[in-house]
mmCIF file of N, CA and C in Angstrom:
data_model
loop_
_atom_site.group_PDB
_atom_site.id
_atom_site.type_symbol
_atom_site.label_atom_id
_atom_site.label_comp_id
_atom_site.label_asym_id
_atom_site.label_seq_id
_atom_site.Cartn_x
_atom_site.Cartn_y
_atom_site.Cartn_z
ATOM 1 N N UNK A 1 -12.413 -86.711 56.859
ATOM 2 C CA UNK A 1 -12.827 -87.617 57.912
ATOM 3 C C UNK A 1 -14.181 -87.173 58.441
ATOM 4 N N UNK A 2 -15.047 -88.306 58.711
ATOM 5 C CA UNK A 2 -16.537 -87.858 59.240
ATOM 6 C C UNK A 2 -16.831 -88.409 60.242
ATOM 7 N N UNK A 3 -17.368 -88.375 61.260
ATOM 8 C CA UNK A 3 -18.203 -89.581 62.298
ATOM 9 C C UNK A 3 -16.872 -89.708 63.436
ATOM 10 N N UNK A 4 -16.085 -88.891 63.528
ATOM 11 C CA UNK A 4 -15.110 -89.208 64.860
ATOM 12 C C UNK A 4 -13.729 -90.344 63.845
ATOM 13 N N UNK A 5 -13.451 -90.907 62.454
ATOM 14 C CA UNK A 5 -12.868 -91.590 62.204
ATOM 15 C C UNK A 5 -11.676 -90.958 62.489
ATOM 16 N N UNK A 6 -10.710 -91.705 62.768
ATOM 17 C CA UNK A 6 -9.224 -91.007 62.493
ATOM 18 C C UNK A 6 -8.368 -92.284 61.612
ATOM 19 N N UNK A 7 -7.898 -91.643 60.543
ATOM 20 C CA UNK A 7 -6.983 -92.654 59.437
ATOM 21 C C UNK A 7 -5.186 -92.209 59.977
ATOM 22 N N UNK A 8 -4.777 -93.359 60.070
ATOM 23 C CA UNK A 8 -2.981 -92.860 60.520
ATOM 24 C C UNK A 8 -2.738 -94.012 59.248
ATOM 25 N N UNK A 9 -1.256 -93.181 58.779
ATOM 26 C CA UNK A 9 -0.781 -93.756 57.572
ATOM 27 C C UNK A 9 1.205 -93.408 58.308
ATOM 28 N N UNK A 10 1.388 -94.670 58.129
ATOM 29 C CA UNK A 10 3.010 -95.021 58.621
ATOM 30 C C UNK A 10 3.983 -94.981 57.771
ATOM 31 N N UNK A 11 4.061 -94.156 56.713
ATOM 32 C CA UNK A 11 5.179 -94.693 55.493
ATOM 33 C C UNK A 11 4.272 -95.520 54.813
ATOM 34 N N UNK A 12 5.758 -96.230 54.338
ATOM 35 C CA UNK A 12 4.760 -97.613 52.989
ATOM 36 C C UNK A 12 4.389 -98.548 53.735
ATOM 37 N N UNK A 13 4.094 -98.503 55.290
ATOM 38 C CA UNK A 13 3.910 -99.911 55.814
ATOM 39 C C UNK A 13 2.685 -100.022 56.414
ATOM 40 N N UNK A 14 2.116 -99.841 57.545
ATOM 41 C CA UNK A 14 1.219 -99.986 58.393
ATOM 42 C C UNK A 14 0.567 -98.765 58.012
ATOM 43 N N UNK A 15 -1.059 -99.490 57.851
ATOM 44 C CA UNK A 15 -2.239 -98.016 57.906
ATOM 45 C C UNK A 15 -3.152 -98.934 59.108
ATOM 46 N N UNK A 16 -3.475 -97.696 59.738
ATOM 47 C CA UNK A 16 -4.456 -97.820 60.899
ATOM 48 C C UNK A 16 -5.768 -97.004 60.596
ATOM 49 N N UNK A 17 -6.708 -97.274 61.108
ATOM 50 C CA UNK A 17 -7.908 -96.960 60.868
ATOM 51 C C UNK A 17 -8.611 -97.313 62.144
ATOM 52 N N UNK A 18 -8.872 -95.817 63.051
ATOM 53 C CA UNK A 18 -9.987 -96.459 64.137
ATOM 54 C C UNK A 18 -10.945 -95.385 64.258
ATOM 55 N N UNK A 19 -11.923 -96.231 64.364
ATOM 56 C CA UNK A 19 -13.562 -95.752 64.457
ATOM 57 C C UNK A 19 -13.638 -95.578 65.491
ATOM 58 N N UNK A 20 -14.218 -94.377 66.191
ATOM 59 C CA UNK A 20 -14.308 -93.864 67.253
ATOM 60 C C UNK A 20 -13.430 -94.660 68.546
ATOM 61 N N UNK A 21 -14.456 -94.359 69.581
ATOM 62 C CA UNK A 21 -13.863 -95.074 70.911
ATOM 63 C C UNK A 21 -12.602 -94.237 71.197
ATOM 64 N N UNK A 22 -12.091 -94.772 72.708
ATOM 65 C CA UNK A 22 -11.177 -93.704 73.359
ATOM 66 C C UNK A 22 -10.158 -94.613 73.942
ATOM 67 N N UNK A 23 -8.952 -94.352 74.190
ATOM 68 C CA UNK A 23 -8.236 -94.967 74.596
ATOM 69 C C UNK A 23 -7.370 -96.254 73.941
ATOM 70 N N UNK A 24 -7.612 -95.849 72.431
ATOM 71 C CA UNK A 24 -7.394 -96.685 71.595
ATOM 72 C C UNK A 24 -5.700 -96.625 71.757
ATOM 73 N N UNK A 25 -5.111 -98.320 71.756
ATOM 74 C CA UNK A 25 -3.819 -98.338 71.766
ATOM 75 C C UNK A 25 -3.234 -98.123 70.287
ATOM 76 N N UNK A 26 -3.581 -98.981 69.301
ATOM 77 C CA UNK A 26 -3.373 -99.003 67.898
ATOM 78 C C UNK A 26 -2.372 -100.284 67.825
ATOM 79 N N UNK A 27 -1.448 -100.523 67.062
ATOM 80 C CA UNK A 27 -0.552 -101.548 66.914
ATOM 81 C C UNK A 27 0.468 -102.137 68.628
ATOM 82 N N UNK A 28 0.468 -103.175 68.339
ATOM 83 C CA UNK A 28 1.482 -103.648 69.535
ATOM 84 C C UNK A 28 2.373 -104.457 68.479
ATOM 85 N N UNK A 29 3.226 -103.889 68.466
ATOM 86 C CA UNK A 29 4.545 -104.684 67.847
ATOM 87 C C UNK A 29 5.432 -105.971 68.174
ATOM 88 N N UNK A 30 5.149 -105.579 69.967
ATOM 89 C CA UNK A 30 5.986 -106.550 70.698
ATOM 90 C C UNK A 30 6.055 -107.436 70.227
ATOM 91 N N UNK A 31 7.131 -108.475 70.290
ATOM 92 C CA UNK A 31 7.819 -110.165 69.302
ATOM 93 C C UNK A 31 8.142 -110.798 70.492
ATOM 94 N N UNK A 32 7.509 -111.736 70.931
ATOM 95 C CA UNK A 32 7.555 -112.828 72.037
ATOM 96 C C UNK A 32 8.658 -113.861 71.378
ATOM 97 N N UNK A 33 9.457 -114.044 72.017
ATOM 98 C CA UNK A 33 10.525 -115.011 71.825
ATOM 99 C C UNK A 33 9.896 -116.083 72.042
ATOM 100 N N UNK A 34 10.685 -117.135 70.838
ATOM 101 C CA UNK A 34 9.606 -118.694 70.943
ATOM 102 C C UNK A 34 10.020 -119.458 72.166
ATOM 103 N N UNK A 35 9.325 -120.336 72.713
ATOM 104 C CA UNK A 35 9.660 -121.063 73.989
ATOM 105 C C UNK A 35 10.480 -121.817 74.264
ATOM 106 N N UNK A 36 11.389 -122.139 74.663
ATOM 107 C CA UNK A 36 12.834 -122.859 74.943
ATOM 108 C C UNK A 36 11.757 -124.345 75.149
ATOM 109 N N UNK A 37 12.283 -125.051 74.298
ATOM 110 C CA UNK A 37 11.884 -126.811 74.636
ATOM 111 C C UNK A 37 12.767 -127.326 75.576
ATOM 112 N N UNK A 38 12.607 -128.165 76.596
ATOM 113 C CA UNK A 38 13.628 -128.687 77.728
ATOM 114 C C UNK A 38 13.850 -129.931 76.656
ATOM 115 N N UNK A 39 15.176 -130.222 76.877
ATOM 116 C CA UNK A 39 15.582 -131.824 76.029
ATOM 117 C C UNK A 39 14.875 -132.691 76.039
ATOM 118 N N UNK A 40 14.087 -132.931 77.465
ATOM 119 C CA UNK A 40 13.598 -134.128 77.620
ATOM 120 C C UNK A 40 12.709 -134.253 76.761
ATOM 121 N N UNK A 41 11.707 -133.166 76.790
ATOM 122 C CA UNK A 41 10.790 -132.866 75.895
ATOM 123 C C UNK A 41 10.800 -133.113 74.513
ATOM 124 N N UNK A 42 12.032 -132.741 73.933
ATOM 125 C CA UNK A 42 12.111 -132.388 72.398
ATOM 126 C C UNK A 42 12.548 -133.962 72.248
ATOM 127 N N UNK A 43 13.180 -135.032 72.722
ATOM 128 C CA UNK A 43 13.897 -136.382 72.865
ATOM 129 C C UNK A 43 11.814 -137.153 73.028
ATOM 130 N N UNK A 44 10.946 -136.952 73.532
ATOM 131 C CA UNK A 44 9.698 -137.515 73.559
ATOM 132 C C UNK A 44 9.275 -137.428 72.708
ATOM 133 N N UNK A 45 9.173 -136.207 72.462
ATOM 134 C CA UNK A 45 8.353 -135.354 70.868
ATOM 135 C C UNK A 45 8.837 -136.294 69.576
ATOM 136 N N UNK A 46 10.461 -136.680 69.567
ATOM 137 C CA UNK A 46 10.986 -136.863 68.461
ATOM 138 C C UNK A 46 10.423 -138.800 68.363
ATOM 139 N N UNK A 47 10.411 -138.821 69.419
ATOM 140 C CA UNK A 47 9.798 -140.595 69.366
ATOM 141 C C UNK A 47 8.728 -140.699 69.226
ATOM 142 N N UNK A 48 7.414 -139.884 69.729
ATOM 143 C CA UNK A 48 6.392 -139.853 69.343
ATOM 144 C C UNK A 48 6.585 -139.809 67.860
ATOM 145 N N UNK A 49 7.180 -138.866 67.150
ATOM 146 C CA UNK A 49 7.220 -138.238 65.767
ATOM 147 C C UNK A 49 7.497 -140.232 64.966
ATOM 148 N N UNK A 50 8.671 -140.742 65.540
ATOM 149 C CA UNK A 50 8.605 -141.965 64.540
ATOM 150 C C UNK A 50 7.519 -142.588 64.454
ATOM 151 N N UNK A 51 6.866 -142.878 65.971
ATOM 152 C CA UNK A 51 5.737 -143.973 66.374
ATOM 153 C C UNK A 51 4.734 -143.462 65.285
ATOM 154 N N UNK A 52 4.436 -142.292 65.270
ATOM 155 C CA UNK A 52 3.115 -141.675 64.797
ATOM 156 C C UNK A 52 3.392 -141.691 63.112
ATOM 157 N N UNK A 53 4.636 -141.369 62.665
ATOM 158 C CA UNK A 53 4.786 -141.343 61.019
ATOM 159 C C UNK A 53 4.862 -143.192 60.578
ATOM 160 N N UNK A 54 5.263 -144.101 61.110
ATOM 161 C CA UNK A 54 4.718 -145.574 61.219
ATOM 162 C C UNK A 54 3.284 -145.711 61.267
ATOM 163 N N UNK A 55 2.458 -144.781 61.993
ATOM 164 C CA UNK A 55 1.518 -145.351 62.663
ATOM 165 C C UNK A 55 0.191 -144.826 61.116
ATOM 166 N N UNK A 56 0.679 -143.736 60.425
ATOM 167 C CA UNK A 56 0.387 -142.916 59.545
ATOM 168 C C UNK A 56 -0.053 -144.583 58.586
ATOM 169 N N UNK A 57 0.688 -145.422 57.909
ATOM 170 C CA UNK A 57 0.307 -146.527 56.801
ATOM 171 C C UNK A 57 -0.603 -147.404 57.584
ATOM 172 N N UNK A 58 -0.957 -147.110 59.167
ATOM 173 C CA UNK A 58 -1.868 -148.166 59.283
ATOM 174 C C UNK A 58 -3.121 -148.032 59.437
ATOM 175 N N UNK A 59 -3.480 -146.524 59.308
ATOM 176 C CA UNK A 59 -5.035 -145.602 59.528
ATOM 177 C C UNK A 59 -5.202 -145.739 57.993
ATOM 178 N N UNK A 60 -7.044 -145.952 58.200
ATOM 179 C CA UNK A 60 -7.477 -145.202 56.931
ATOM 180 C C UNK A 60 -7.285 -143.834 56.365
ATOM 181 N N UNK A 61 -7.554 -143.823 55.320
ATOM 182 C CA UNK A 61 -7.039 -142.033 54.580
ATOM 183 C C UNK A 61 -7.509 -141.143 55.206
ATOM 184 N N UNK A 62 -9.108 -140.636 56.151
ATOM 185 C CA UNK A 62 -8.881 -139.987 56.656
ATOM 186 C C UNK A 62 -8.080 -140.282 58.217
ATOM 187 N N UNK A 63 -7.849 -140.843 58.732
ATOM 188 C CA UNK A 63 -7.175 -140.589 59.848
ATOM 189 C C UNK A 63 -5.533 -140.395 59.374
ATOM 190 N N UNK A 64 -5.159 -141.168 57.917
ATOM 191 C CA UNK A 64 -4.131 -140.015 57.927
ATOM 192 C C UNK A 64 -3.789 -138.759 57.651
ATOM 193 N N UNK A 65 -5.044 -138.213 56.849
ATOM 194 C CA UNK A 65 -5.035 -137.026 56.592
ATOM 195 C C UNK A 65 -4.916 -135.966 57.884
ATOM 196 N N UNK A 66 -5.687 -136.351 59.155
ATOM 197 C CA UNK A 66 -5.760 -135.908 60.028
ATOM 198 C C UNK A 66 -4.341 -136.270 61.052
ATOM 199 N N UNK A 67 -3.822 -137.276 60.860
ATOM 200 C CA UNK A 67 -2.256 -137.029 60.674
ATOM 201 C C UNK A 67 -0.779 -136.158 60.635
ATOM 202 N N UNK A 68 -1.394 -135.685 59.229
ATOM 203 C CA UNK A 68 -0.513 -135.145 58.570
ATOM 204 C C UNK A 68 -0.750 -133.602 58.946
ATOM 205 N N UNK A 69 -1.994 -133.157 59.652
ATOM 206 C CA UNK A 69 -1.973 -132.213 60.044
ATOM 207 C C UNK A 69 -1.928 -131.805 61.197
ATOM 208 N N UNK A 70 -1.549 -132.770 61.796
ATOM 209 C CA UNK A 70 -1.269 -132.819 63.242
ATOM 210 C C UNK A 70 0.026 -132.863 63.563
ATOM 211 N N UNK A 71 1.272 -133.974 62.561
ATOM 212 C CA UNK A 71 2.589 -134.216 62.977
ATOM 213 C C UNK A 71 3.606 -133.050 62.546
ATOM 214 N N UNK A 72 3.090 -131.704 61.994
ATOM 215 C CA UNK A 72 4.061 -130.412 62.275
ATOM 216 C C UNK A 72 4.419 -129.924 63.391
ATOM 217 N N UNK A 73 3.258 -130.188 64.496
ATOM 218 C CA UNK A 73 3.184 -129.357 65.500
ATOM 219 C C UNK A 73 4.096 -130.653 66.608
ATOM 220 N N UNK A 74 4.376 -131.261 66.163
ATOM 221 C CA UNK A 74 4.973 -132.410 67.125
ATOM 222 C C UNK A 74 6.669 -132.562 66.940
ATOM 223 N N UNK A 75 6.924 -132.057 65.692
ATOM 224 C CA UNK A 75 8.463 -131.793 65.489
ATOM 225 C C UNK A 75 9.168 -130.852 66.377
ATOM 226 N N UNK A 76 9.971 -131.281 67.130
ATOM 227 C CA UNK A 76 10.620 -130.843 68.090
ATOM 228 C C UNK A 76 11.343 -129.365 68.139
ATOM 229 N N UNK A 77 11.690 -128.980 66.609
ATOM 230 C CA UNK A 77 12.217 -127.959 66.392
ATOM 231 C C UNK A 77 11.186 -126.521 66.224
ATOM 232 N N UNK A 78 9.933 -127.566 65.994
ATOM 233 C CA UNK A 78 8.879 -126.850 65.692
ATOM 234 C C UNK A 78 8.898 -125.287 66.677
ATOM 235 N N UNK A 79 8.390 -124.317 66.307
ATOM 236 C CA UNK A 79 7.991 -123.108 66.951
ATOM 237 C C UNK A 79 6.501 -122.871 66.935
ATOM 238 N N UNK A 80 5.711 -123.629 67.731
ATOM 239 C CA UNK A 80 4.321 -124.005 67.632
ATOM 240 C C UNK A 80 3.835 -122.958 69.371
ATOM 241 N N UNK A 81 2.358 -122.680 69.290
ATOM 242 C CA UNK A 81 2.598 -122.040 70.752
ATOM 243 C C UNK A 81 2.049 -123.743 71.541
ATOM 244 N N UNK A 82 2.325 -123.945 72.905
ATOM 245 C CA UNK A 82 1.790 -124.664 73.157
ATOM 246 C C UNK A 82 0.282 -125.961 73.477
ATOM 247 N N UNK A 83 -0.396 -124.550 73.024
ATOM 248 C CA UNK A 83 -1.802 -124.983 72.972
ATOM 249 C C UNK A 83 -2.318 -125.395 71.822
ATOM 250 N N UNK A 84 -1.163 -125.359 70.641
ATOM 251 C CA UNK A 84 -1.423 -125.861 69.132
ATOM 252 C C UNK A 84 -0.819 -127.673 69.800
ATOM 253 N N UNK A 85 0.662 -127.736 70.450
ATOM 254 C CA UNK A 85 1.270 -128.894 70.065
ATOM 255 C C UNK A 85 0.084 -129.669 71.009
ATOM 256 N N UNK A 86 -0.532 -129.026 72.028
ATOM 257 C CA UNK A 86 -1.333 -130.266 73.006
ATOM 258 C C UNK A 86 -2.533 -130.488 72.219
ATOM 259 N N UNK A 87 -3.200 -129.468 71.230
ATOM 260 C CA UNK A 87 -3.906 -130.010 70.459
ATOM 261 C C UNK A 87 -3.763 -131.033 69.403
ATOM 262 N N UNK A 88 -2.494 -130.949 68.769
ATOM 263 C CA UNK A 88 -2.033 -132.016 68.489
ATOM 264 C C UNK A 88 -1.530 -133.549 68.790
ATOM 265 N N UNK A 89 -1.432 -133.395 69.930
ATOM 266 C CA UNK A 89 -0.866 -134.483 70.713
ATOM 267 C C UNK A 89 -2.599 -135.303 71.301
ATOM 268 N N UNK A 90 -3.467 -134.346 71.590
ATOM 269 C CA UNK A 90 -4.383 -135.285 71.379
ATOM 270 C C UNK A 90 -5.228 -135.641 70.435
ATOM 271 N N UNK A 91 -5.203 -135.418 69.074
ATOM 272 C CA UNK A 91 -5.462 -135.608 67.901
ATOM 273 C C UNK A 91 -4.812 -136.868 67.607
ATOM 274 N N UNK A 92 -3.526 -137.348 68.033
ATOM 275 C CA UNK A 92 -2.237 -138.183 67.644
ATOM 276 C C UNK A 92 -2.750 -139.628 68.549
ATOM 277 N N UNK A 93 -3.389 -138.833 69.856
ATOM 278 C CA UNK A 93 -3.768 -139.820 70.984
ATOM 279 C C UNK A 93 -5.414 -140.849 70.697
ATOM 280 N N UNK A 94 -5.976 -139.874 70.160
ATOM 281 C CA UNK A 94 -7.478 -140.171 69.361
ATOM 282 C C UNK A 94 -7.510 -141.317 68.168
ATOM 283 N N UNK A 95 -6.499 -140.882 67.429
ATOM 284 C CA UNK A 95 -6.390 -141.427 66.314
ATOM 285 C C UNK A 95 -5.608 -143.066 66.597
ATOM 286 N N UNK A 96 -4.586 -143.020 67.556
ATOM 287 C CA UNK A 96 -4.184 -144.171 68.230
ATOM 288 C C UNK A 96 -5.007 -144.800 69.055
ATOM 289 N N UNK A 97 -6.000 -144.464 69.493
ATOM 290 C CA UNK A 97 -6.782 -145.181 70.419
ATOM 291 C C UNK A 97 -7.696 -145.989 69.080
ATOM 292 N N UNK A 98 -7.962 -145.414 68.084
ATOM 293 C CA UNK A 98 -8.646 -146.306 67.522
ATOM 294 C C UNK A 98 -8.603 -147.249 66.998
ATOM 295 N N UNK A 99 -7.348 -147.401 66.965
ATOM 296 C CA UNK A 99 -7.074 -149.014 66.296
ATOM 297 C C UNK A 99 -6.026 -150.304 67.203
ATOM 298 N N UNK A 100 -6.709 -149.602 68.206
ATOM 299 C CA UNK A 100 -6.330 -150.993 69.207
ATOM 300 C C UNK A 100 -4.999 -151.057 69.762
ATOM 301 N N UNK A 101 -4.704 -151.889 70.129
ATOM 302 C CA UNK A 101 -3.325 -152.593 70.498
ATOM 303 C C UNK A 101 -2.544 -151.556 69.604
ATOM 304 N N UNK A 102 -2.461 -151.861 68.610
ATOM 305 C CA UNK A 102 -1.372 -151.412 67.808
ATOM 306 C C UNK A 102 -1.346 -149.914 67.694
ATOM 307 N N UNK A 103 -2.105 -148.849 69.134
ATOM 308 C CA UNK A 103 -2.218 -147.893 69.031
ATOM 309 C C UNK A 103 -1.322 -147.638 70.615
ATOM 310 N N UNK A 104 -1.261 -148.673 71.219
ATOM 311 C CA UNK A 104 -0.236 -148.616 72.640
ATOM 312 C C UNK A 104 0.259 -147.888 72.887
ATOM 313 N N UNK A 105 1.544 -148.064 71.866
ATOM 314 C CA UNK A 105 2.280 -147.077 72.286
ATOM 315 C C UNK A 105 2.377 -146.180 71.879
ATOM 316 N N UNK A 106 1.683 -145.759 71.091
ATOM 317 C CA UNK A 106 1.339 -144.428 70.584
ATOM 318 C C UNK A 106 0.956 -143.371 72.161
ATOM 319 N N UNK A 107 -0.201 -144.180 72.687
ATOM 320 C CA UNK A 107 -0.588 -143.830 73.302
ATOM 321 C C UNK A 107 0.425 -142.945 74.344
ATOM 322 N N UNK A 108 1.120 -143.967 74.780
ATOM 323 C CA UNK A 108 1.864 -144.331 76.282
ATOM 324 C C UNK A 108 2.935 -142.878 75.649
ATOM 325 N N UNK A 109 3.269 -142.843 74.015
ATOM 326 C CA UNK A 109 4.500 -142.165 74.290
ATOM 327 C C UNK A 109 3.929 -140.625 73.908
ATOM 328 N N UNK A 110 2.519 -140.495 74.025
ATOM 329 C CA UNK A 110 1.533 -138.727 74.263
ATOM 330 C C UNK A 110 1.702 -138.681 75.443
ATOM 331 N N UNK A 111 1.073 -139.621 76.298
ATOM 332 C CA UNK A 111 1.131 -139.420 77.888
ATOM 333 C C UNK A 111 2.416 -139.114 78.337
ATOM 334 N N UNK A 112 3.421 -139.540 77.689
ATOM 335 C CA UNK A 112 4.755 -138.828 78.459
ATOM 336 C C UNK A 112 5.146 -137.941 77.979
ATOM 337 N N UNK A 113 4.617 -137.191 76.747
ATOM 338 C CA UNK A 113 5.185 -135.539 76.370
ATOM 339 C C UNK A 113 4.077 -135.106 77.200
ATOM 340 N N UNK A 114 3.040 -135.243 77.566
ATOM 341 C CA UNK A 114 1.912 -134.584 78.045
ATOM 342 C C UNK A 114 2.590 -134.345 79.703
ATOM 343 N N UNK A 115 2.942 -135.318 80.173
ATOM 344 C CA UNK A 115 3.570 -135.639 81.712
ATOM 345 C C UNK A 115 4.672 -134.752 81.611
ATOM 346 N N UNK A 116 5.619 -134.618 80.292
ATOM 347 C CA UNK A 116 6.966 -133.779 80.462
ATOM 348 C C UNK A 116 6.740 -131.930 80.582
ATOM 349 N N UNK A 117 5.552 -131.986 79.370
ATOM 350 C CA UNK A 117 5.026 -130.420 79.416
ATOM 351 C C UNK A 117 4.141 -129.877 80.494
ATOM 352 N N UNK A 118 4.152 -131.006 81.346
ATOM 353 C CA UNK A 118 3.182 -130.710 82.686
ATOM 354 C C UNK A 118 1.886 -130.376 82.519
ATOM 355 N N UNK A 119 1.059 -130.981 81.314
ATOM 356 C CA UNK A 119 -0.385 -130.753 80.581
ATOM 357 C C UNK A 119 -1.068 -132.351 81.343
ATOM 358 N N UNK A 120 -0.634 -132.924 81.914
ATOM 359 C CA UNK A 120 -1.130 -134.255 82.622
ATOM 360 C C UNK A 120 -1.026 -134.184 84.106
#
């Protein structure tokens, strides 16, 4: 070792490597339990989910492409952190606004997961 490096080797699993500096923590292991969905929530999510997989044959290819990468994070069972599903939800809201009328209720049924997750 040269220059202050220190190499830590864990078994066959984890190698650490830190370059100088002081007070270095190294790994945090901690496992955050995923977030309990309230019903109401996961019962919005799941109607959005039809409106929006309908709504999927009436966008051009890219807006469904942009779609399809949006409606994982909207499945109710999903284990998404929240700041993925609201990014999604306005991706879902964007894409419905653009084609008019027939984007309504698309709309109306973001604004009420948005209103349920208290992001409105």
């Amino acid at each position: 070792m040269s220059g202050g490096d220190q190499h830590y080797y864990f078994g066959g699993g984890d190698h650490v490597a830190m370059h100088g500096g002081s007070g270095n923590v190294g790994i945090d292991k901690r496992v955050t339990p995923a977030q309990e969905v309230p019903p109401a929530v996961q019962e919005a999510l799941r109607e959005l989910l039809a409106l929006a997989q309908e709504l999927r044959a009436q966008v051009p290819p890219a807006g469904a492409d942009a779609l399809d990468g949006a409606l994982p994070a909207l499945r109710a069972e999903s284990d998404v952190p929240p700041q993925e599903r609201h990014r999604a939800l306005l991706a879902v809201a964007g894409i419905a606004a653009t084609i008019g009328t027939l984007g309504t209720p698309i709309i109306e049924a973001t604004n009420k997961v948005l209103e349920l997750m208290g992001a409105k």
